[in-house]
PDB file of C-alpha atoms in Angstrom:
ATOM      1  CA  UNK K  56     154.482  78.161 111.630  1.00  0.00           C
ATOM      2  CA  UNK K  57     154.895  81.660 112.593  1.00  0.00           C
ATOM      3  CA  UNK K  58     152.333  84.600 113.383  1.00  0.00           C
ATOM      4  CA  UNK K  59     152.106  85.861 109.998  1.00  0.00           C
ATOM      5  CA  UNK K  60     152.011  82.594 107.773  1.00  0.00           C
ATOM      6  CA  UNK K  61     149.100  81.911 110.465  1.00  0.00           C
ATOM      7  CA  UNK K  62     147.759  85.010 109.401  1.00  0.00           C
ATOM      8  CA  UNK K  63     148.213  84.853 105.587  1.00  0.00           C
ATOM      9  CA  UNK K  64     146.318  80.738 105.839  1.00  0.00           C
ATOM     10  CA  UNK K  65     143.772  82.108 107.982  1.00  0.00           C
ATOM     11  CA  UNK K  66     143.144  85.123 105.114  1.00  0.00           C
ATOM     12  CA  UNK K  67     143.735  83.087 102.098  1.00  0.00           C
ATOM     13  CA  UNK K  68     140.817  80.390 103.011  1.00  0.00           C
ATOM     14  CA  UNK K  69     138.354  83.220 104.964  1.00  0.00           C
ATOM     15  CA  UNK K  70     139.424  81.839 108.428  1.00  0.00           C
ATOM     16  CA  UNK K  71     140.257  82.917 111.688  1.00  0.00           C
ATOM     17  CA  UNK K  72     143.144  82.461 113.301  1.00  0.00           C
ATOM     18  CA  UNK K  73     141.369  80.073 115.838  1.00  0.00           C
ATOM     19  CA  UNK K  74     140.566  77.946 112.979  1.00  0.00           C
ATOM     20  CA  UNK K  75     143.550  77.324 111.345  1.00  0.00           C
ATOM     21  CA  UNK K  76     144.371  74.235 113.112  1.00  0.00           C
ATOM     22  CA  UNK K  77     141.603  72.610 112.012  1.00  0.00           C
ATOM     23  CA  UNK K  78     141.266  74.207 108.099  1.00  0.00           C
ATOM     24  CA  UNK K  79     143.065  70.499 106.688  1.00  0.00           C
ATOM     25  CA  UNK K  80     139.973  68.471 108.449  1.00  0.00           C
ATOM     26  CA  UNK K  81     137.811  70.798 106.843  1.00  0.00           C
ATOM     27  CA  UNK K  82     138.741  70.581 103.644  1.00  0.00           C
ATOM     28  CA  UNK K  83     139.941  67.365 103.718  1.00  0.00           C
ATOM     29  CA  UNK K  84     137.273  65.888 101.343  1.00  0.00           C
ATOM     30  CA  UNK K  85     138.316  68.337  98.909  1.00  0.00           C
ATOM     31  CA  UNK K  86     141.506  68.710  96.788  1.00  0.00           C
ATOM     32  CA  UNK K  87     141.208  71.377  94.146  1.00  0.00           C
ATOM     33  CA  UNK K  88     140.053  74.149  97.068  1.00  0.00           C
ATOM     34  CA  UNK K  89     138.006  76.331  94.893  1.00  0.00           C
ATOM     35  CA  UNK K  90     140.270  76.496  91.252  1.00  0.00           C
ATOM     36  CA  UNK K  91     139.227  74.379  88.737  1.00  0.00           C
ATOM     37  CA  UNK K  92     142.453  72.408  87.559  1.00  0.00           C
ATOM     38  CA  UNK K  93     140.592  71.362  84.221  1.00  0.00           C
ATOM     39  CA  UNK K  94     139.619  74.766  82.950  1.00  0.00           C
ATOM     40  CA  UNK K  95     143.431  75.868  83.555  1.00  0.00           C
ATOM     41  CA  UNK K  96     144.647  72.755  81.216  1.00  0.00           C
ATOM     42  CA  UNK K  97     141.996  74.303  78.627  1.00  0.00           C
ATOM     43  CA  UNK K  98     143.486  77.524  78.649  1.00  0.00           C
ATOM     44  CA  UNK K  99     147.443  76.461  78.450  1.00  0.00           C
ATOM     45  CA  UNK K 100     146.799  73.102  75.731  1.00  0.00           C
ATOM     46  CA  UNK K 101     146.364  75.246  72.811  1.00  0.00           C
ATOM     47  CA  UNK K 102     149.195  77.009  73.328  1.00  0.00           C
ATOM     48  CA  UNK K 103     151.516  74.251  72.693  1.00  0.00           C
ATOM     49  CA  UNK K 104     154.215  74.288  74.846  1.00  0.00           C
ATOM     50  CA  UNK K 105     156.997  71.923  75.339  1.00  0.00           C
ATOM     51  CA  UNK K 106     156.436  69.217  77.924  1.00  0.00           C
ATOM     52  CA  UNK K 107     160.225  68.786  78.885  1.00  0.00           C
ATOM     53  CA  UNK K 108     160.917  72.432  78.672  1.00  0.00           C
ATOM     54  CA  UNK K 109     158.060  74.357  80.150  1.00  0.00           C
ATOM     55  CA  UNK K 110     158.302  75.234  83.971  1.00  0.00           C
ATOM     56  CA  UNK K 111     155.059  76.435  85.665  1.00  0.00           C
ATOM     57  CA  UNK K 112     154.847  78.294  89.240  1.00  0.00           C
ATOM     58  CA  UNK K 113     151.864  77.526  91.366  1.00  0.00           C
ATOM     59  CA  UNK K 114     151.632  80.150  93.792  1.00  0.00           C
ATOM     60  CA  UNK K 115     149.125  79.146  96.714  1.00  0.00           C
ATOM     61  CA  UNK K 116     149.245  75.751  95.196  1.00  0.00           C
ATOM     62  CA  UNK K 117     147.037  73.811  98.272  1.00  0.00           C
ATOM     63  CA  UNK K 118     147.135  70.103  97.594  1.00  0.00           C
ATOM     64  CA  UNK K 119     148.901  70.725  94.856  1.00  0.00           C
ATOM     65  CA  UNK K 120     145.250  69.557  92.673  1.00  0.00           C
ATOM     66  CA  UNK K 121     146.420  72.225  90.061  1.00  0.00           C
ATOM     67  CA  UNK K 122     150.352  71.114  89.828  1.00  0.00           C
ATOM     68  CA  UNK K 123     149.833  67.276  89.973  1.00  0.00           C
ATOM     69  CA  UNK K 124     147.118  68.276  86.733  1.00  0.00           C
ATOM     70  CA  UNK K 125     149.650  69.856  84.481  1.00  0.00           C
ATOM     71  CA  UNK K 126     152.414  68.076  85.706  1.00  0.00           C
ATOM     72  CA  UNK K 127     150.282  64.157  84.630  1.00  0.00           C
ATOM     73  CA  UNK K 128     148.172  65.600  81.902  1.00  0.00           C
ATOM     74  CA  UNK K 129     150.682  68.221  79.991  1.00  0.00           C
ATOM     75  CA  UNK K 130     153.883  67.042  80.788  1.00  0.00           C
ATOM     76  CA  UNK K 131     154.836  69.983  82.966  1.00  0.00           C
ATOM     77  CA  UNK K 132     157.660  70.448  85.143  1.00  0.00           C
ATOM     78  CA  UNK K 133     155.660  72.375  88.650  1.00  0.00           C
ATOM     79  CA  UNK K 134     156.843  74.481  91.832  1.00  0.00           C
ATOM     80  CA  UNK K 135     154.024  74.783  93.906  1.00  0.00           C
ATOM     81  CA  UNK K 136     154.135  77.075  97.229  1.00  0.00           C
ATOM     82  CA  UNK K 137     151.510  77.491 100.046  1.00  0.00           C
ATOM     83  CA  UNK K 138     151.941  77.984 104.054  1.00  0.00           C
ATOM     84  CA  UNK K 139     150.263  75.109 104.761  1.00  0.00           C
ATOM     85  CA  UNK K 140     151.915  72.016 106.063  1.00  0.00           C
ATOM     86  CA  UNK K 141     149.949  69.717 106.077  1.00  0.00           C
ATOM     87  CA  UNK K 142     148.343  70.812 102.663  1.00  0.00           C
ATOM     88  CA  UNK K 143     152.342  70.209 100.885  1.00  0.00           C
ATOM     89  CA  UNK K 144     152.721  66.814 102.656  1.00  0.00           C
ATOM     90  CA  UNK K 145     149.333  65.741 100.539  1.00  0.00           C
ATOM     91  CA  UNK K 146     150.321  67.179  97.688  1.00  0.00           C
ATOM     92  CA  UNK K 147     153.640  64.866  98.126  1.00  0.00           C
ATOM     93  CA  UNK K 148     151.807  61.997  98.662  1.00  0.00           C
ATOM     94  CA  UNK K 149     149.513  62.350  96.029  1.00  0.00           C
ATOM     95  CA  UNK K 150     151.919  63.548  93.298  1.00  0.00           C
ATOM     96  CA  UNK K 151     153.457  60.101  94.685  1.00  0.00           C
ATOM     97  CA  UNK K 152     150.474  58.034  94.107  1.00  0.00           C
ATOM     98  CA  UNK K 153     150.437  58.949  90.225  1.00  0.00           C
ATOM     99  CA  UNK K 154     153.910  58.965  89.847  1.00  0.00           C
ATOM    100  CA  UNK K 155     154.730  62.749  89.025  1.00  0.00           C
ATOM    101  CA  UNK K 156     157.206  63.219  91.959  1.00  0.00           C
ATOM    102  CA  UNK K 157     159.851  63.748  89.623  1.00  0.00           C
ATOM    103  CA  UNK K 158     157.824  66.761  87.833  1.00  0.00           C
ATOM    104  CA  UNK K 159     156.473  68.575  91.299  1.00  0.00           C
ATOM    105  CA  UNK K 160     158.349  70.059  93.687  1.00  0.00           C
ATOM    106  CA  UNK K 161     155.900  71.782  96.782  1.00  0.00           C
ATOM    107  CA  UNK K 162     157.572  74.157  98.753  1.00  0.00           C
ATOM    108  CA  UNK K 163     156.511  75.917 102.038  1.00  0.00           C
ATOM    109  CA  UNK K 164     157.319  79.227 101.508  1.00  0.00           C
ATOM    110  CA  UNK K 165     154.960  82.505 101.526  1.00  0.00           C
ATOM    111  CA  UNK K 166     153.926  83.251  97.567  1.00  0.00           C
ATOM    112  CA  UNK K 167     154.851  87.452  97.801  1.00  0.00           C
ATOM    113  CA  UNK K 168     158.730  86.086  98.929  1.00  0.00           C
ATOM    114  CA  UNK K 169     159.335  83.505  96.447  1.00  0.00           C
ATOM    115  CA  UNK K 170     158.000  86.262  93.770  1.00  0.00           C
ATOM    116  CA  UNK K 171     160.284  88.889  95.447  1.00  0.00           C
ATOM    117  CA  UNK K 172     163.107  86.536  94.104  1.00  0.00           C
ATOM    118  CA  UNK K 173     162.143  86.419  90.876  1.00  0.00           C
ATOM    119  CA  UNK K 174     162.346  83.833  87.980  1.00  0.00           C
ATOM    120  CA  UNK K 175     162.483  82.595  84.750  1.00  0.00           C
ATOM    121  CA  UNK K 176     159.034  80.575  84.660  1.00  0.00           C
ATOM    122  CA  UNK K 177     157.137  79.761  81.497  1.00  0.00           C
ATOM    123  CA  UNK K 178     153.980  79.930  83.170  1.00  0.00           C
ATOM    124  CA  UNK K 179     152.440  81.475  86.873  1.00  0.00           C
ATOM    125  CA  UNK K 180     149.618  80.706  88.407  1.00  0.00           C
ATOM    126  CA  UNK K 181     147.484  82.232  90.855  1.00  0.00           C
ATOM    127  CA  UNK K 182     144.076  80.222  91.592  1.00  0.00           C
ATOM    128  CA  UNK K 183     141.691  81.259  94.088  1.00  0.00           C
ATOM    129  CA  UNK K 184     142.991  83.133  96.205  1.00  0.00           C
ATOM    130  CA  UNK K 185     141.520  86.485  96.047  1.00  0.00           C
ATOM    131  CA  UNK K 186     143.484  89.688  96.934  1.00  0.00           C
ATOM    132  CA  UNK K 187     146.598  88.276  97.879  1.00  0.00           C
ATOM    133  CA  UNK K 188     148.416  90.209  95.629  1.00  0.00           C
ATOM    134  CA  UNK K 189     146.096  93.264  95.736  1.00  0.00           C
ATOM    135  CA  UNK K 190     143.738  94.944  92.823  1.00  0.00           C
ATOM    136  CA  UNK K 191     144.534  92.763  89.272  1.00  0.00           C
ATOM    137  CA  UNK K 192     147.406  95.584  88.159  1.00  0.00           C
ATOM    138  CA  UNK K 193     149.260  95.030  91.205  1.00  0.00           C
ATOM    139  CA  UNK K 194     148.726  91.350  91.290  1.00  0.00           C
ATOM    140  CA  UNK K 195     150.121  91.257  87.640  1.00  0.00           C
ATOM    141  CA  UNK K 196     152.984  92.968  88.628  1.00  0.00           C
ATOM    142  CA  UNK K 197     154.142  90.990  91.358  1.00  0.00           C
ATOM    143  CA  UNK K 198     153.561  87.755  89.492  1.00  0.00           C
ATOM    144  CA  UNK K 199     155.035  88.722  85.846  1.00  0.00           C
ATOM    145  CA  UNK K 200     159.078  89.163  88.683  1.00  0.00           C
ATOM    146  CA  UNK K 201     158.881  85.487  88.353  1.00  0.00           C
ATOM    147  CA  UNK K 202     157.694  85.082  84.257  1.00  0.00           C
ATOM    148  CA  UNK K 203     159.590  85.167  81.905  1.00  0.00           C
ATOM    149  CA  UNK K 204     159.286  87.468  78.931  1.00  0.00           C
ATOM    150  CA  UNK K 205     157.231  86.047  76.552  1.00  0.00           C
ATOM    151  CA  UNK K 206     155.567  83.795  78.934  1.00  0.00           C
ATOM    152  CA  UNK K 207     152.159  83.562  80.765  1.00  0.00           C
ATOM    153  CA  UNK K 208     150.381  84.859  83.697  1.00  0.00           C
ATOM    154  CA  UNK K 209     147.022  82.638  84.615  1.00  0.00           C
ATOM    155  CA  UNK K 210     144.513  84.020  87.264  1.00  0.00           C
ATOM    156  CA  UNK K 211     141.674  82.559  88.426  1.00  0.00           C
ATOM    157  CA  UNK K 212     139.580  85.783  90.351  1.00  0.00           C
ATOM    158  CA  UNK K 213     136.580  87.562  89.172  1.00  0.00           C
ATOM    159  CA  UNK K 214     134.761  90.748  88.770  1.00  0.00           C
ATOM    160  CA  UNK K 215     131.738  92.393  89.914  1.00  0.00           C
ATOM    161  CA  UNK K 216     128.681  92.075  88.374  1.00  0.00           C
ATOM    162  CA  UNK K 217     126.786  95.068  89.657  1.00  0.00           C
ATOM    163  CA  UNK K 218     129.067  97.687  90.643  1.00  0.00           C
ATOM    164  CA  UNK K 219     132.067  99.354  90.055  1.00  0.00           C
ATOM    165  CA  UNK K 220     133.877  98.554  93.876  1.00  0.00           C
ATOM    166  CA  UNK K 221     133.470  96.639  96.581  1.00  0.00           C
ATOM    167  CA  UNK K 222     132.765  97.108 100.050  1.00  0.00           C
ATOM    168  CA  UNK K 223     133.211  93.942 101.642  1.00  0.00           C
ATOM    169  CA  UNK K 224     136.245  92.966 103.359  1.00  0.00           C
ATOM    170  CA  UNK K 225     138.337  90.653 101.590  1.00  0.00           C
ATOM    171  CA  UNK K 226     136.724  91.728  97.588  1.00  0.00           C
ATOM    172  CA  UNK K 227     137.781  95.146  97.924  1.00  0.00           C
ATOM    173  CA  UNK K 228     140.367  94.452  94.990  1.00  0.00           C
ATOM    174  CA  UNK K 229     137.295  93.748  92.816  1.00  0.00           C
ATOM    175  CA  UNK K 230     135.756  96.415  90.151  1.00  0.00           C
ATOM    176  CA  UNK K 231     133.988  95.905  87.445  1.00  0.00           C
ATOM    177  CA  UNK K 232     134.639  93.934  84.186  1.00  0.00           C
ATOM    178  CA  UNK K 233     135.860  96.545  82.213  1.00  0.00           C
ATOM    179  CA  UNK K 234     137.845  98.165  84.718  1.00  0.00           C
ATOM    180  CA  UNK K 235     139.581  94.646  85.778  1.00  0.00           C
ATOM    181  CA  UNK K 236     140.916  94.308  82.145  1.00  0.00           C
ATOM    182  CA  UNK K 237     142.042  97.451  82.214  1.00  0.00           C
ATOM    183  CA  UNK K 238     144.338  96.780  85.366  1.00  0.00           C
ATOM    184  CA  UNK K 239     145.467  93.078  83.618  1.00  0.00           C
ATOM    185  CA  UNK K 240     146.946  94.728  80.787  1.00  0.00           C
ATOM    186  CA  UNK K 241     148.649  97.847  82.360  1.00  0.00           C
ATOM    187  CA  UNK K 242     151.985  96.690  82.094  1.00  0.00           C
ATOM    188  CA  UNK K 243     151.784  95.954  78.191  1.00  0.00           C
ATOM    189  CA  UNK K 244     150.833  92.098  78.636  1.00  0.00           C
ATOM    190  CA  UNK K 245     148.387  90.953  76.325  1.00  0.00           C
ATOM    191  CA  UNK K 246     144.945  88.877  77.421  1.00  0.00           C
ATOM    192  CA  UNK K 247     145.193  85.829  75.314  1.00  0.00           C
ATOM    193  CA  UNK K 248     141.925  84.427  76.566  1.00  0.00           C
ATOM    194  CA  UNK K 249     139.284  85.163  78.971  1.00  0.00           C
ATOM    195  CA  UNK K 250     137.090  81.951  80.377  1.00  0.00           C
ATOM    196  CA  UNK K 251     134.342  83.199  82.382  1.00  0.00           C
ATOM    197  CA  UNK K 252     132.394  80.817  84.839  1.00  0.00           C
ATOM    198  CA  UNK K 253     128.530  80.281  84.252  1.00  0.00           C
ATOM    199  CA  UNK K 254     126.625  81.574  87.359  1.00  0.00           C
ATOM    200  CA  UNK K 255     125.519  77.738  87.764  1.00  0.00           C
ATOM    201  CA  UNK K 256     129.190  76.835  87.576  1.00  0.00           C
ATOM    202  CA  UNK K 257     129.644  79.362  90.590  1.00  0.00           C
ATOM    203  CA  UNK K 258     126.986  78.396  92.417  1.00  0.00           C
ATOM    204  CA  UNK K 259     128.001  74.536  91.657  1.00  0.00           C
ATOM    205  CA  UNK K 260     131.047  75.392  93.298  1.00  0.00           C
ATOM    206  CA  UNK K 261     130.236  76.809  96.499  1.00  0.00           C
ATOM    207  CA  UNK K 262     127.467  74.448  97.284  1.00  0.00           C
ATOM    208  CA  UNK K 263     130.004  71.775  97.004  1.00  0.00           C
ATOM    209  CA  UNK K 264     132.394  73.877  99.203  1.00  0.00           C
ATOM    210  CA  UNK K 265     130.139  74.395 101.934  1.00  0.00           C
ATOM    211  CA  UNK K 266     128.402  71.018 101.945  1.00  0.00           C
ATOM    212  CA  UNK K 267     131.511  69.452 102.348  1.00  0.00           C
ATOM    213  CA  UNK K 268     132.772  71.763 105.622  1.00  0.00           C
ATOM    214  CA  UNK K 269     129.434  71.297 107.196  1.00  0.00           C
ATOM    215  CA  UNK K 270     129.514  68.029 107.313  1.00  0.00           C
ATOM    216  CA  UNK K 271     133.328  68.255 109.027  1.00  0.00           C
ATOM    217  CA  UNK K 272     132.504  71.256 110.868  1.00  0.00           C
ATOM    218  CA  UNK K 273     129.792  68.564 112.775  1.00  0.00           C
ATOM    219  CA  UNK K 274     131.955  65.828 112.959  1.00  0.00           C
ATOM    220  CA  UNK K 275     134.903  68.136 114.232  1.00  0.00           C
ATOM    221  CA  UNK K 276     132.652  69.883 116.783  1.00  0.00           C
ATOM    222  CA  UNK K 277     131.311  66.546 118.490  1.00  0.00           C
ATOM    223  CA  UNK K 278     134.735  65.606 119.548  1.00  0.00           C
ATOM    224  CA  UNK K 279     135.846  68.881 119.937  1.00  0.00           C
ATOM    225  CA  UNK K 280     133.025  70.482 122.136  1.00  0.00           C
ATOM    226  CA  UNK K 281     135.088  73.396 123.135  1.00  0.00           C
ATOM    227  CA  UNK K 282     135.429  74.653 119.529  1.00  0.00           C
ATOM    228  CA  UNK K 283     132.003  74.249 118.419  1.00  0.00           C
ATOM    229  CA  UNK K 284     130.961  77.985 118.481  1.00  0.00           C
ATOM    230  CA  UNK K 285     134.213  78.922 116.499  1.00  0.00           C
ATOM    231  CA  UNK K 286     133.828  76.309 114.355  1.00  0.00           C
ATOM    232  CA  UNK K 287     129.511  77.231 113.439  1.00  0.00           C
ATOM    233  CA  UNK K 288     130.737  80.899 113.157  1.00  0.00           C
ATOM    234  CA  UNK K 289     133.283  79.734 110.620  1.00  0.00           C
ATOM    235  CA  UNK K 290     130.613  77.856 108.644  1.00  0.00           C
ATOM    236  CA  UNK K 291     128.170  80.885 108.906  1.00  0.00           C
ATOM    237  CA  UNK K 292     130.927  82.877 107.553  1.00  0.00           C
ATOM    238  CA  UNK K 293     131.627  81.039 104.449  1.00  0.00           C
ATOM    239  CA  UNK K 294     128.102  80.538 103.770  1.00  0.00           C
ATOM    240  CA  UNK K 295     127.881  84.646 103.665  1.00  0.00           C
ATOM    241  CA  UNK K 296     130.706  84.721 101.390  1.00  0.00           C
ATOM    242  CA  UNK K 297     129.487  81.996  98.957  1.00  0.00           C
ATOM    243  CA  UNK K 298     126.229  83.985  98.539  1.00  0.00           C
ATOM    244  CA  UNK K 299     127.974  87.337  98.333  1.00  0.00           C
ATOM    245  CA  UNK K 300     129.984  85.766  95.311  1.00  0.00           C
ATOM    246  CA  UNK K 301     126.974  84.094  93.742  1.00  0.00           C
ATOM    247  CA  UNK K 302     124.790  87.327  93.690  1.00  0.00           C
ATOM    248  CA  UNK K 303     127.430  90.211  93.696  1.00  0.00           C
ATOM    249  CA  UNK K 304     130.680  88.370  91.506  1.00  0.00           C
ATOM    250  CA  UNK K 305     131.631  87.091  88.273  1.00  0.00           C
ATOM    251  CA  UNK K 306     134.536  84.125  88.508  1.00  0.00           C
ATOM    252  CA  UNK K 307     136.580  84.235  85.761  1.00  0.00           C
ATOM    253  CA  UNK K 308     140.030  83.031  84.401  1.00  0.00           C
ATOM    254  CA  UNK K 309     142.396  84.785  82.265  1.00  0.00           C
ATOM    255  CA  UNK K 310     145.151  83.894  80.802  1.00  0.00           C
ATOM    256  CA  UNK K 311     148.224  86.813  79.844  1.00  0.00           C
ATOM    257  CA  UNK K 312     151.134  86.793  78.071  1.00  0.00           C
ATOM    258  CA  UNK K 313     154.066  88.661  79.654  1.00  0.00           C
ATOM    259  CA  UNK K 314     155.053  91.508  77.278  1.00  0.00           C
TER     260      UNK K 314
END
């Protein structure tokens, strides 16, 4: 893995570079990493699209929770692309294990390059991951290269509840509700639906999220004695996130259709 997919893991999952290495033994009791592959079939079922026909780009796609979803429950035919290793090689095995190999296809590649090439996808999906892509207009823009027209952009972020920007580094590409459907729709696409998460469904969330690296964190940092400071900063860190999200953000999915 190079410098800069190093980089672009360690951003997309609030890390460090020193903890990189060990990011798939800290998640490793979860598989969805934050998105909420259930609330993503809600929004696309409705819409009735053909199982055999309908190709849907996961961009970021972890252990491929999200993919492995559509692909067994809807039929769909998935690309899914992260920088992690070890992250694709579960998704493999898993998409294995209920016998959707033939409908996923997980490919190591960084998300901004295989949207630089463009596409003829039915449906794109960013889950998760923050900024990535920038403030929602620019994010919209990159990902609609690789959509079809007449197709559908889904995006799992959020918006702040209190203000109009952020501050913090890593929500600066946050504003406020109004302003955030504002961006979505600058390019003429159309918000078909907006699902916005419960502040117990947040909180829900995150307390599963951090319970579950804590108790790696300790395991990882009794063998590992060396890392154990990085590895309790890392912790602290996340823990300061998931309450800045829980008292300052909004999650919320929406789902587009490309103009």
């Amino acid at each position: 893995m190079t410098d800069r997919h190093d980089q672009e893991t360690a951003a997309s999952m609030g890390a460090t570079l020193d903890i990189v290495p060990y990011l798939p033994e800290l998640v490793a009791d979860m598989w969805a990493l934050g998105s909420v592959p259930g609330l993503v079939v809600e929004l696309l079922l409705p819409l009735d699209l053909p199982a055999d026909a309908t190709r849907v780009l996961d961009l970021g796609c972890g252990k491929g929770a999200l993919g492995i979803t559509l692909a067994k429950q809807l039929g769909f035919t998935v690309v899914g692309v992260d920088l992690c290793r070890p992250f694709l090689e579960e998704a493999a095995r898993r998409a294995k294990d209920v016998d959707v190999t033939d409908r996923c296809e997980f490919e190591y590649c960084d998300l901004r390059d295989k949207l630089a090439r463009g596409g003829e996808f039915d449906v794109a999906v960013l889950a998760s991951l923050g900024g990535v892509l920038g403030p929602s207009d620019q994010c919209v823009g990159s990902m609609r290269r690789a959509v079809k027209s007449g197709g559908y952009i889904v995006i799992d972020d959020g918006f702040l509840s209190h203000s109009d920007a952020a501050e913090r580094p890593g929500y600066q590409h946050l504003t406020s509700h109004e302003e955030t459907l504002l961006r979505l729709t600058v390019h003429g696409d159309e918000v078909v639906r907006e699902r916005i998460y419960s502040a117990e469904e947040t909180r829900a969330i995150n307390l599963d999220y951090i319970h579950h690296i804590t108790k790696r964190a300790a395991g990882l940092a009794k063998r590992q004695p060396d890392v154990a400071e990085q590895l309790q900063a890392y912790v602290a860190t996340q823990e300061s996130e998931c309450d800045f999200i829980d008292n300052e953000v909004t999650g919320a999915i929406w789902l587009l259709q490309r103009a």
